[in-house]
Tab-separated table of C-alpha atoms and ligand atoms in Angstrom:
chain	number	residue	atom	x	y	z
K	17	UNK	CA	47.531	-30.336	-68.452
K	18	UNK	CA	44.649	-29.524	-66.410
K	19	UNK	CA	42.870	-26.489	-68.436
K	20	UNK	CA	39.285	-27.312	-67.075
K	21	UNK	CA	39.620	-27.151	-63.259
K	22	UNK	CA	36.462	-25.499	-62.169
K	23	UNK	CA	35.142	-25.543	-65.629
K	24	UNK	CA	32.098	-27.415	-66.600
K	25	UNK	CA	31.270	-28.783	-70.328
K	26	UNK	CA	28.105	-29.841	-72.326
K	27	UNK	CA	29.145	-32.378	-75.589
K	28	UNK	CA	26.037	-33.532	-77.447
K	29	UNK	CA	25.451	-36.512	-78.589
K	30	UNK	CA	28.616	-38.045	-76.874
K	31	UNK	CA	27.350	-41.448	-75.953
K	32	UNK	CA	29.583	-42.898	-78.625
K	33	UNK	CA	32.373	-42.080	-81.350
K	34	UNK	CA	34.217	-38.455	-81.333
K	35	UNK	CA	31.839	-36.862	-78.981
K	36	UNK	CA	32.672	-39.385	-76.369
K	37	UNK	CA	36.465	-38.985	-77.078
K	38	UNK	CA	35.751	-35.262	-76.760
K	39	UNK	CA	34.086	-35.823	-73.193
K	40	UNK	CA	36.558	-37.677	-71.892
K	41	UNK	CA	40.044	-35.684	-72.958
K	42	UNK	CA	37.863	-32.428	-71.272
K	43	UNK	CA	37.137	-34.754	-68.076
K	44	UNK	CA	40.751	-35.966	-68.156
K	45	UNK	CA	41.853	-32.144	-68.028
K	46	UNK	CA	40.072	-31.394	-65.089
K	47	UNK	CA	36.226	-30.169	-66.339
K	48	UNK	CA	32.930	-31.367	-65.226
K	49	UNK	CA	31.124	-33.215	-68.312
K	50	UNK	CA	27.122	-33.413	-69.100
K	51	UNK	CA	27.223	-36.192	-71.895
K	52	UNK	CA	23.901	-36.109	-73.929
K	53	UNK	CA	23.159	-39.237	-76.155
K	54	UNK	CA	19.199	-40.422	-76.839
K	55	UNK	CA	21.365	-44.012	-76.942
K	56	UNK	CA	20.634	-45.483	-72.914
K	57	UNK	CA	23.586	-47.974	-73.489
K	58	UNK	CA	25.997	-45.944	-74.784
K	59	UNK	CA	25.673	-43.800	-72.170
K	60	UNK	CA	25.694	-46.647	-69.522
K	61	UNK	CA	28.696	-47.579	-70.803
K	62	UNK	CA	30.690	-44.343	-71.113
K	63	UNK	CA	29.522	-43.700	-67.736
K	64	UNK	CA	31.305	-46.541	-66.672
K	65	UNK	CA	34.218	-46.408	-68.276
K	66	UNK	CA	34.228	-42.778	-66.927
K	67	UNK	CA	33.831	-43.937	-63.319
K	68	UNK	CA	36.774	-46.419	-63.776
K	69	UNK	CA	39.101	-43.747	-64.627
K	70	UNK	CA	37.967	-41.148	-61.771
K	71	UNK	CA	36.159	-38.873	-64.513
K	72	UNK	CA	33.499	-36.772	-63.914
K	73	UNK	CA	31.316	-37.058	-66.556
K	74	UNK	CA	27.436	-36.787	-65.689
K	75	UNK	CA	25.135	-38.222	-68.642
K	76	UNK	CA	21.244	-37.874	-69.362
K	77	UNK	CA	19.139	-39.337	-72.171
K	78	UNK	CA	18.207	-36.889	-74.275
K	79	UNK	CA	16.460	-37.203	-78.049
K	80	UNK	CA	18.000	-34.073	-79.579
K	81	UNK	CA	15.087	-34.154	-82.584
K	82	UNK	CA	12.922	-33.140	-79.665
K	83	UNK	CA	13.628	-28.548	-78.914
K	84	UNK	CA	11.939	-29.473	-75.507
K	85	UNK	CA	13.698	-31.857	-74.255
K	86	UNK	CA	17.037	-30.312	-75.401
K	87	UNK	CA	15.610	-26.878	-73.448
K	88	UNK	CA	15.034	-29.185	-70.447
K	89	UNK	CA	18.204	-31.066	-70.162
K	90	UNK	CA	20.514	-27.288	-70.651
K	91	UNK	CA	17.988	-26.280	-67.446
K	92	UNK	CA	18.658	-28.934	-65.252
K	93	UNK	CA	22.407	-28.319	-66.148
K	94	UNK	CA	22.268	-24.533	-65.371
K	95	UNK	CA	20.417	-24.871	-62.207
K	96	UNK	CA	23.425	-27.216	-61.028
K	97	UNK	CA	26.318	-24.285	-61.762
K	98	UNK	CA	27.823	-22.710	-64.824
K	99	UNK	CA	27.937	-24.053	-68.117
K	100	UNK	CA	30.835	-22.530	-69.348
K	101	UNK	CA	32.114	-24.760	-72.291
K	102	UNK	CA	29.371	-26.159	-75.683
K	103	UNK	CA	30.269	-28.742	-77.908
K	104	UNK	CA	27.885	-29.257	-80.740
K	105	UNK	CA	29.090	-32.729	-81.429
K	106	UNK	CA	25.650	-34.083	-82.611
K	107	UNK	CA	25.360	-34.668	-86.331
K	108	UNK	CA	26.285	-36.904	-89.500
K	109	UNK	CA	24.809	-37.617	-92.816
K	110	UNK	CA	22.512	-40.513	-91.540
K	111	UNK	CA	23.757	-42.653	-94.545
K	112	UNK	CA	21.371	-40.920	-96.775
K	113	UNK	CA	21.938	-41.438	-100.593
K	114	UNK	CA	25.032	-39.912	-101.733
K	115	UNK	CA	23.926	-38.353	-105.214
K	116	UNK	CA	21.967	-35.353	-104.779
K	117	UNK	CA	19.023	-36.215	-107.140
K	118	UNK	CA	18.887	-39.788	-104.935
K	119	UNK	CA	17.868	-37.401	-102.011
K	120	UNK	CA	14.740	-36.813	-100.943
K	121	UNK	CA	12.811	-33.867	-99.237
K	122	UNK	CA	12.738	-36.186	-96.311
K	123	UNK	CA	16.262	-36.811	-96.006
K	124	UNK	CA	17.047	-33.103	-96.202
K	125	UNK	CA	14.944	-32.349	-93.850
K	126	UNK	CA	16.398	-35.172	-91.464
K	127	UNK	CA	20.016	-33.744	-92.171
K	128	UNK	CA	19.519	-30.665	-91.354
K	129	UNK	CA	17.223	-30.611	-88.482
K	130	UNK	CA	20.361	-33.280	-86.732
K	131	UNK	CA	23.073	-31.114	-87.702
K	132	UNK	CA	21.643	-27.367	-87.690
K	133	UNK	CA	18.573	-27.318	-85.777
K	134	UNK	CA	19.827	-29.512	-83.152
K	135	UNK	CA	22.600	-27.454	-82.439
K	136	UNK	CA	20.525	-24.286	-82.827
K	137	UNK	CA	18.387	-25.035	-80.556
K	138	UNK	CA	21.110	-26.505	-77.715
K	139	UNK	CA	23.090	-22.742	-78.536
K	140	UNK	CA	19.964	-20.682	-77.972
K	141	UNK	CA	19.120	-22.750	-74.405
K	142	UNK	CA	23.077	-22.174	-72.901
K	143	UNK	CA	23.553	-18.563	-74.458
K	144	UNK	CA	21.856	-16.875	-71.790
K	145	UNK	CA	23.643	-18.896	-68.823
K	146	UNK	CA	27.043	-17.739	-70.738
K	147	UNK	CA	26.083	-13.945	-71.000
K	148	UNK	CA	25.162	-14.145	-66.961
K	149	UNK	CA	28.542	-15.555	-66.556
K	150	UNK	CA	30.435	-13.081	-69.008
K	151	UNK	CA	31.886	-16.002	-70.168
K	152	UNK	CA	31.783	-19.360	-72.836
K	153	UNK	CA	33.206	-21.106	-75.594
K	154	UNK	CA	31.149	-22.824	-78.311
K	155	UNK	CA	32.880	-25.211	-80.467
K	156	UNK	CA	30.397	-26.292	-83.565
K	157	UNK	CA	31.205	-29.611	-85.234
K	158	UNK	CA	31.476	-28.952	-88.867
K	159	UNK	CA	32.768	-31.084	-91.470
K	160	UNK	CA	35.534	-31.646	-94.480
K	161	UNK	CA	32.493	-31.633	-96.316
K	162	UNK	CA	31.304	-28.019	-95.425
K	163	UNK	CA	34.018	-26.463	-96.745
K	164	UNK	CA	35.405	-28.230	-100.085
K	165	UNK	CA	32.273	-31.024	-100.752
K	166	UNK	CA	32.675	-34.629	-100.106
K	167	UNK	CA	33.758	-37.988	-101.451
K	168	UNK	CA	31.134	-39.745	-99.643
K	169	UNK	CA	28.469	-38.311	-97.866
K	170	UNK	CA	25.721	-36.210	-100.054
K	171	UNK	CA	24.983	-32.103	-100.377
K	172	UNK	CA	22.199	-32.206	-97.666
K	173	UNK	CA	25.475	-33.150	-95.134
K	174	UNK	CA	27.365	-30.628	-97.159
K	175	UNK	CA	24.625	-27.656	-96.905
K	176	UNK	CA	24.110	-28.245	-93.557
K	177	UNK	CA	27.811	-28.127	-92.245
K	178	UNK	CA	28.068	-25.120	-94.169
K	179	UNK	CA	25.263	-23.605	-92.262
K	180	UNK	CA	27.489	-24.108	-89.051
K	181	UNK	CA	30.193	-22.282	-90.082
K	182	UNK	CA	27.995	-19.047	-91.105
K	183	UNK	CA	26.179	-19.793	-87.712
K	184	UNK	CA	29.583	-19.593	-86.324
K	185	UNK	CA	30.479	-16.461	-87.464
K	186	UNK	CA	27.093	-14.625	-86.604
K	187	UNK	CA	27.631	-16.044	-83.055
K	188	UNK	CA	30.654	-15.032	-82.954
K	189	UNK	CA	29.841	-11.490	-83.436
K	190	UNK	CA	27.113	-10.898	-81.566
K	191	UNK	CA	28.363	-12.632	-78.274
K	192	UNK	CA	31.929	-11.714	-78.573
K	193	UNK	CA	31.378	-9.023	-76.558
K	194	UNK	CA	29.485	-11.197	-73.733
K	195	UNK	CA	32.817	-12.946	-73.045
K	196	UNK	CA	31.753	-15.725	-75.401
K	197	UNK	CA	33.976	-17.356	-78.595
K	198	UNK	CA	32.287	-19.469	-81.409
K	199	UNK	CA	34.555	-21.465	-83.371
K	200	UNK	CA	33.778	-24.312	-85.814
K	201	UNK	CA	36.150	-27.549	-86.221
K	202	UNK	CA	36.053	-29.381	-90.172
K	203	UNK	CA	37.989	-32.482	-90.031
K	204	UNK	CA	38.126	-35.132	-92.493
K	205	UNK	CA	37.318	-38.742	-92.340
K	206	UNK	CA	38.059	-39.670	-88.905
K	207	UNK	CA	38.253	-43.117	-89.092
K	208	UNK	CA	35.153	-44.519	-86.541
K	209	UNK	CA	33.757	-47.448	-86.872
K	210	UNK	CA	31.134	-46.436	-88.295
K	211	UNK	CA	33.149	-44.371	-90.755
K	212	UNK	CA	34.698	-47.305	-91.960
K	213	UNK	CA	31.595	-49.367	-92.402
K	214	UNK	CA	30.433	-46.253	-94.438
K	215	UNK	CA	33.842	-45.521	-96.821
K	216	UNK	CA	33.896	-49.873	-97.185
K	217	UNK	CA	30.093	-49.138	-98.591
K	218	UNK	CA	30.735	-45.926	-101.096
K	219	UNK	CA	34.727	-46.496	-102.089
K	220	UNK	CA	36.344	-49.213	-103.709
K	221	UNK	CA	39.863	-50.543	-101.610
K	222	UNK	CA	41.499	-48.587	-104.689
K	223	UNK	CA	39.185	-45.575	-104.502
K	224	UNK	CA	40.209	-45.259	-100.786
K	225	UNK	CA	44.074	-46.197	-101.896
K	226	UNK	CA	43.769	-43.555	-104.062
K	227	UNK	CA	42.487	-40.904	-101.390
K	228	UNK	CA	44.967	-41.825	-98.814
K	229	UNK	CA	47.319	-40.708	-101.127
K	230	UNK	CA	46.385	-37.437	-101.616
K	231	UNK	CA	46.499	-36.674	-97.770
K	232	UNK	CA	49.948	-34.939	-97.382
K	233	UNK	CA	50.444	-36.471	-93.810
K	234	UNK	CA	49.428	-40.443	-95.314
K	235	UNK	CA	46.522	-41.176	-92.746
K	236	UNK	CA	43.633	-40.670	-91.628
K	237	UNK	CA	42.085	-38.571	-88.441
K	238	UNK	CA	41.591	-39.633	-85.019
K	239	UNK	CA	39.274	-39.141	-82.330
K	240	UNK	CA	42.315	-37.427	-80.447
K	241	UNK	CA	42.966	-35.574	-83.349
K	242	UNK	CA	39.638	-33.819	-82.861
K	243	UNK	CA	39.925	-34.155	-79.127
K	244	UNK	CA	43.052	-32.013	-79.306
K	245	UNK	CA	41.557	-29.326	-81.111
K	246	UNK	CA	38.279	-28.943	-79.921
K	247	UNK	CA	40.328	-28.664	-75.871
K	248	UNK	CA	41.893	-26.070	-77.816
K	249	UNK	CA	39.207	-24.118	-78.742
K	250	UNK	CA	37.538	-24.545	-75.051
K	251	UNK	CA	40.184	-23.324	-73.282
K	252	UNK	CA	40.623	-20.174	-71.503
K	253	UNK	CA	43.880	-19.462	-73.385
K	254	UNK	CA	41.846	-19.615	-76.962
K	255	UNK	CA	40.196	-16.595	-76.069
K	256	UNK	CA	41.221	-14.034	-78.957
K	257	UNK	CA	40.277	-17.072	-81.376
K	258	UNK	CA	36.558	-16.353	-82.630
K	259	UNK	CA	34.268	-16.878	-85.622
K	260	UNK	CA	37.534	-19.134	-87.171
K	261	UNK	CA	37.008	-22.474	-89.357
K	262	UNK	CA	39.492	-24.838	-88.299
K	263	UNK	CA	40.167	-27.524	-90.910
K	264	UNK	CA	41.690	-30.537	-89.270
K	265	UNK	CA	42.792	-33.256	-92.497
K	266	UNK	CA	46.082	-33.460	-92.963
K	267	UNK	CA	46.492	-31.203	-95.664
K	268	UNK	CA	44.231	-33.111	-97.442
K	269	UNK	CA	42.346	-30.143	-99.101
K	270	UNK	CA	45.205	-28.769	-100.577
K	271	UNK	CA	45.608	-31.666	-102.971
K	272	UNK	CA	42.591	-32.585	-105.440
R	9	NAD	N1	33.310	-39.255	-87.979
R	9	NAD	C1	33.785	-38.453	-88.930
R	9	NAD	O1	34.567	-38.841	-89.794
R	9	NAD	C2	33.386	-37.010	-88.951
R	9	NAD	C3	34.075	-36.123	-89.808
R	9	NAD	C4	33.700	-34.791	-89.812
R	9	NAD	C5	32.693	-34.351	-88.987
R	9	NAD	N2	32.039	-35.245	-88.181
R	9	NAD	C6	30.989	-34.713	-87.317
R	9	NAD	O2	31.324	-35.013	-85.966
R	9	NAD	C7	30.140	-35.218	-85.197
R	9	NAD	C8	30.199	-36.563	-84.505
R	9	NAD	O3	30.339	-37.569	-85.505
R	9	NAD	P1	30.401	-39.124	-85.142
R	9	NAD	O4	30.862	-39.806	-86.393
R	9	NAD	O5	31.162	-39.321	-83.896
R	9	NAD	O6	28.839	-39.423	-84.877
R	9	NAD	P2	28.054	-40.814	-84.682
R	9	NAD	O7	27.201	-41.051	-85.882
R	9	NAD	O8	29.035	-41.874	-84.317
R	9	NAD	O9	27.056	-40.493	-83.502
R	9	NAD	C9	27.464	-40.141	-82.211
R	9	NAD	C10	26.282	-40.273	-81.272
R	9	NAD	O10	25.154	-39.486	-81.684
R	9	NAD	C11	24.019	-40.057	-81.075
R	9	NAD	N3	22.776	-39.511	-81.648
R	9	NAD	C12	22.333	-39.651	-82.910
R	9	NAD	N4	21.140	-39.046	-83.051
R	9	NAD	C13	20.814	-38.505	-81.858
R	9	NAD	C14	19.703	-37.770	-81.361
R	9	NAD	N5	18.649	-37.482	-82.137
R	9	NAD	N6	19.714	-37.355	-80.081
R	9	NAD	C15	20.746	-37.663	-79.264
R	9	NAD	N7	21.814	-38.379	-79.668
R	9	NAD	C16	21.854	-38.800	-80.951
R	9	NAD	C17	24.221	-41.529	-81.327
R	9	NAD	O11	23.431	-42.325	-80.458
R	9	NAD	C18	25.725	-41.698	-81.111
R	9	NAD	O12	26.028	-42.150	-79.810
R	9	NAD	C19	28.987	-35.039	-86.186
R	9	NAD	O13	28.541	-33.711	-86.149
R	9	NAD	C20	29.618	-35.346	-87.525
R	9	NAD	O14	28.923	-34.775	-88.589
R	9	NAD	C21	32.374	-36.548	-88.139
């Protein structure tokens, strides 16, 4: 399928893990990808792999704790054409302490400023470039966690991807009528890397046994997984699909 001819896209943070996988399904269906990372290497090397396969994926260093910066990179991107798809990939829990009364003012204020303020700010830069257009799709990363808790990352991460879907639904509303759809994506544990690193630190091999188990479909996700979805939501066909929470986890939330 090529959905994204003539479209261009704008993932966050996709330097590395299911931002990256993101980019490149979008760039394999035909769009135009900006890749923002703050990680130089990451982006050298998704660049490169990108080349390899005929992709066009442009990337540019950007620190997303920084609102200027982030206003400067979705300028330069708008004064080269449209910007007509948003992925607010960037996020996580940052590894902070899991138990709530382990977490500090400091690491709240670290969690949410990645995963809400981030994306805030990125949304409030492209809007305007949408409404000229009369058209966009924003697809907000949320989280498992944002809608039923989590089994291993803490209630700052769980406040804050709950704050994306609310965003979502505000957004939603008050651009629907500017040609642009908000929808937010909560999948499970995708099994990254660094995802595994993290469940190896928290669970026990039975505790994680244990939690497979109550997945109806036996696994975990996968970066195509979320790929699949989020092209979903970006596409021109989505387009009476607004404001929705899509959870992506095998079924896993419908077993305790
Ligand atoms: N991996 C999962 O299991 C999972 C599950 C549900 C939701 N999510 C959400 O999906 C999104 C992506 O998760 P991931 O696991 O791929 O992320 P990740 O931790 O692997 O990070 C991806 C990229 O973010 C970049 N980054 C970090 N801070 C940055 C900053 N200040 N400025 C610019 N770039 C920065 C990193 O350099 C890295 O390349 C997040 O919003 C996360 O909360 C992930």
């Amino acid at each position: 399928m090529r959905r994204f001819e003539g479209r261009s896209a704008l993932i966050s943070a996709a330097g590395a893990g299911l931002g990256r996988g993101v980019a490149f399904r979008l760039a394999r269906e035909g769009a135009a990808v900006t890749i923002w990372d703050r990680d130089a290497d990451a982006l050298a090397e998704a660049a490169g792999e990108a080349a390899a396969e005929g992709l066009a994926v442009t990337t540019r260093v950007v620190d997303m704790m920084d609102g200027a910066a982030i206003a400067a990179a979705v300028a330069a991107m708008a004064a080269d054409g449209a910007i007509d798809v948003l992925v607010n990939n960037i996020g996580g829990s940052l590894h902070t302490p899991f138990g709530f009364l382990d977490q500090s003012d400091a690491d709240w204020d670290k969690v949410m400023a990645v995963n809400v303020t981030a994306c805030v700010q990125t949304t409030r830069a492209v809007i305007p470039h949408m409404v000229a257009a009369g058209y966009g799709r924003i697809i907000n990363m949320g989280s498992k966690a944002g809608r039923f808790g989590s089994l291993f990352a803490g209630a700052n991460y769980v406040a804050a991807k709950g704050a994306m879907q609310a965003l979502t639904l505000q957004i939603a509303q008050e651009f629907g009528p500017k040609g642009i759809t908000c929808n937010t994506i909560c999948p499970g544990a995708i099994l990254t890397p660094r995802v595994q690193g993290l469940l190896a630190e928290r669970q026990s091999a039975e505790e994680r046994a244990r939690v497979l188990g109550t997945i109806p479909v036996r696994r975990h996700g996968t970066v195509e997984d979320v790929a699949a979805a989020i092209a979903y939501f970006a596409s021109e066909e989505a387009g009476f699909v607004t404001g929705a929470s899509l959870d992506l986890n095998g079924g896993q939330a419908m077993v305790i």
